[in-house]
mmCIF file of C-alpha atoms and ligand atoms in Angstrom:
data_model
loop_
_atom_site.group_PDB
_atom_site.id
_atom_site.type_symbol
_atom_site.label_atom_id
_atom_site.label_comp_id
_atom_site.label_asym_id
_atom_site.label_seq_id
_atom_site.Cartn_x
_atom_site.Cartn_y
_atom_site.Cartn_z
ATOM 1 C CA MET A 1 15.117 1.492 -7.743
ATOM 2 C CA SER A 2 14.382 -0.638 -5.068
ATOM 3 C CA ALA A 3 12.108 -3.359 -5.055
ATOM 4 C CA TYR A 4 8.214 -3.469 -4.352
ATOM 5 C CA ASN A 5 5.296 -5.599 -4.487
ATOM 6 C CA ILE A 6 1.868 -4.708 -6.593
ATOM 7 C CA VAL A 7 -1.661 -5.324 -5.261
ATOM 8 C CA GLY A 8 -3.958 -5.733 -8.558
ATOM 9 C CA GLY A 9 -7.189 -5.150 -9.501
ATOM 10 C CA VAL A 10 -7.911 -1.967 -6.680
ATOM 11 C CA SER A 11 -11.048 -0.039 -7.918
ATOM 12 C CA ALA A 12 -9.922 3.702 -7.884
ATOM 13 C CA THR A 13 -11.247 6.916 -9.063
ATOM 14 C CA CYS A 14 -8.966 8.663 -11.581
ATOM 15 C CA PRO A 15 -8.160 11.584 -9.884
ATOM 16 C CA GLN A 16 -8.079 13.614 -13.481
ATOM 17 C CA CYS A 17 -10.877 12.494 -15.253
ATOM 18 C CA ARG A 18 -13.008 11.022 -12.651
ATOM 19 C CA ALA A 19 -13.375 7.418 -14.150
ATOM 20 C CA LYS A 20 -13.885 4.356 -11.961
ATOM 21 C CA VAL A 21 -11.096 2.206 -13.160
ATOM 22 C CA LEU A 22 -8.564 -0.666 -12.053
ATOM 23 C CA VAL A 23 -5.207 0.004 -11.287
ATOM 24 C CA GLY A 24 -2.499 -2.117 -9.626
ATOM 25 C CA VAL A 25 -1.124 -0.487 -6.711
ATOM 26 C CA GLN A 26 2.574 -0.574 -5.245
ATOM 27 C CA PHE A 27 3.706 -0.827 -1.940
ATOM 28 C CA LYS A 28 6.699 -1.976 0.239
ATOM 29 C CA PHE A 29 6.073 -4.321 3.094
ATOM 30 C CA GLY A 30 6.872 -7.986 3.879
ATOM 31 C CA ALA A 31 9.107 -9.380 1.253
ATOM 32 C CA THR A 32 9.322 -7.211 -1.595
ATOM 33 C CA TRP A 33 10.254 -8.598 -5.124
ATOM 34 C CA GLN A 34 7.325 -7.632 -7.296
ATOM 35 C CA TYR A 35 5.339 -10.155 -6.016
ATOM 36 C CA ARG A 36 1.523 -9.636 -6.998
ATOM 37 C CA TYR A 37 -1.054 -9.695 -4.894
ATOM 38 C CA VAL A 38 -4.961 -9.169 -4.435
ATOM 39 C CA VAL A 39 -6.575 -8.070 -1.431
ATOM 40 C CA GLY A 40 -7.079 -10.966 0.826
ATOM 41 C CA ASP A 41 -3.924 -12.581 0.220
ATOM 42 C CA ALA A 42 -1.124 -13.431 2.757
ATOM 43 C CA LEU A 43 1.722 -11.545 2.436
ATOM 44 C CA ARG A 44 5.386 -13.206 1.576
ATOM 45 C CA TRP A 45 8.257 -12.854 3.937
ATOM 46 C CA GLY A 46 11.958 -13.925 3.608
ATOM 47 C CA GLY A 47 13.999 -11.885 1.090
ATOM 48 C CA ASN A 48 14.019 -7.822 0.597
ATOM 49 C CA ASP A 49 12.018 -7.494 4.126
ATOM 50 C CA VAL A 50 10.572 -4.365 4.915
ATOM 51 C CA GLY A 51 8.844 -4.289 8.332
ATOM 52 C CA THR A 52 8.574 -6.987 10.512
ATOM 53 C CA PRO A 53 5.998 -10.288 10.470
ATOM 54 C CA SER A 54 2.728 -10.923 12.185
ATOM 55 C CA ARG A 55 2.104 -7.291 13.047
ATOM 56 C CA VAL A 56 -1.622 -6.914 14.227
ATOM 57 C CA ARG A 57 -2.456 -3.481 11.853
ATOM 58 C CA VAL A 58 -0.242 -1.755 9.626
ATOM 59 C CA VAL A 59 -1.037 0.759 6.246
ATOM 60 C CA ALA A 60 1.538 0.754 4.045
ATOM 61 C CA ASP A 61 2.244 3.584 1.213
ATOM 62 C CA GLY A 62 0.797 2.764 -2.163
ATOM 63 C CA ALA A 63 0.922 4.619 -5.318
ATOM 64 C CA ALA A 64 -0.729 3.377 -8.273
ATOM 65 C CA ASP A 65 1.941 1.524 -11.002
ATOM 66 C CA ALA A 66 0.465 2.498 -14.407
ATOM 67 C CA PRO A 67 -1.283 6.087 -15.943
ATOM 68 C CA CYS A 68 -4.883 6.191 -15.760
ATOM 69 C CA PRO A 69 -6.193 3.947 -18.662
ATOM 70 C CA ALA A 70 -8.967 6.446 -19.188
ATOM 71 C CA CYS A 71 -6.942 9.659 -19.653
ATOM 72 C CA GLY A 72 -3.219 8.693 -19.375
ATOM 73 C CA TYR A 73 -3.017 10.899 -15.803
ATOM 74 C CA ALA A 74 0.502 9.762 -14.280
ATOM 75 C CA SER A 75 0.996 12.412 -11.792
ATOM 76 C CA ASP A 76 0.897 11.756 -8.210
ATOM 77 C CA TRP A 77 -1.756 9.068 -7.338
ATOM 78 C CA ASP A 78 -1.354 7.766 -3.632
ATOM 79 C CA PHE A 79 -3.106 4.866 -1.683
ATOM 80 C CA TYR A 80 -3.533 3.474 1.744
ATOM 81 C CA VAL A 81 -2.550 -0.444 1.716
ATOM 82 C CA PHE A 82 -3.969 -2.041 4.809
ATOM 83 C CA ILE A 83 -2.261 -5.260 6.570
ATOM 84 C CA GLU A 84 -3.519 -7.261 9.180
ATOM 85 C CA HIS A 85 -1.646 -9.844 10.709
ATOM 86 C CA ASP A 86 0.228 -10.040 7.416
ATOM 87 C CA HIS A 87 -2.986 -10.144 5.165
ATOM 88 C CA ILE A 88 -3.753 -7.543 2.643
ATOM 89 C CA THR A 89 -7.336 -6.562 4.113
ATOM 90 C CA GLY A 90 -7.702 -3.308 2.099
ATOM 91 C CA VAL A 91 -6.805 -1.048 -0.386
ATOM 92 C CA ARG A 92 -8.094 2.769 -0.645
ATOM 93 C CA GLU A 93 -7.184 5.930 -1.886
ATOM 94 C CA ALA A 94 -5.024 8.439 0.153
ATOM 95 C CA ASP A 95 -6.610 11.261 1.690
ATOM 96 C CA GLY A 96 -4.067 12.609 4.215
ATOM 97 C CA THR A 97 -4.786 10.690 7.250
ATOM 98 C CA TYR A 98 -1.491 8.999 7.302
ATOM 99 C CA ASP A 99 2.195 10.921 6.880
ATOM 100 C CA PHE A 100 4.695 8.636 5.353
ATOM 101 C CA VAL A 101 7.223 11.457 4.873
ATOM 102 C CA ARG A 102 6.918 12.820 7.935
ATOM 103 C CA ALA A 103 7.260 9.169 9.278
ATOM 104 C CA GLY A 104 10.034 8.579 7.224
ATOM 105 C CA SER A 105 8.990 5.229 6.527
ATOM 106 C CA ALA A 106 7.087 3.413 3.760
ATOM 107 C CA TYR A 107 4.466 1.579 5.892
ATOM 108 C CA LEU A 108 2.934 2.935 9.445
ATOM 109 C CA ASP A 109 2.770 0.888 12.679
ATOM 110 C CA LEU A 110 -0.836 0.892 13.884
ATOM 111 C CA GLY A 111 -0.979 -1.771 16.517
ATOM 112 C CA ASP A 112 -3.925 -2.408 17.670
ATOM 113 C CA GLY A 113 -5.651 0.570 15.983
ATOM 114 C CA SER A 114 -6.122 2.789 19.348
ATOM 115 C CA ALA A 115 -2.850 4.589 19.640
ATOM 116 C CA SER A 116 -0.466 6.513 17.275
ATOM 117 C CA PRO A 117 2.710 5.332 16.491
ATOM 118 C CA ALA A 118 5.117 6.046 18.740
ATOM 119 C CA SER A 119 8.239 7.491 17.270
ATOM 120 C CA GLY A 120 11.202 9.480 17.351
HETATM 121 ZN ZN1 LIG B 201 -7.905 9.318 -15.620
#
């Protein structure tokens, strides 16, 4: 598998048992080498880069990096990792707003947030 990064300490609600838990969220944007970040950190660049630096607003496809600590749930548990000017500004649970599969990408460039991504 290719490398990814992790945002640690993300509070989330387990899709199965509804427990409020803290999880790590894997994503691919910036230099990808299993770097561990928290919300507010600046991304590193310069190795296995995914995407391009200094984008105004990006959302990256995220996934829980471990099973639910309360019930062991280990199926689909997706997140959005929001990045503005190379800083992680927030993580929230995926709700279908963004379609990474359709885009064929691990991230979507949201520009200034007023336009949908132009592609293909
Ligand atoms: Zn659970």
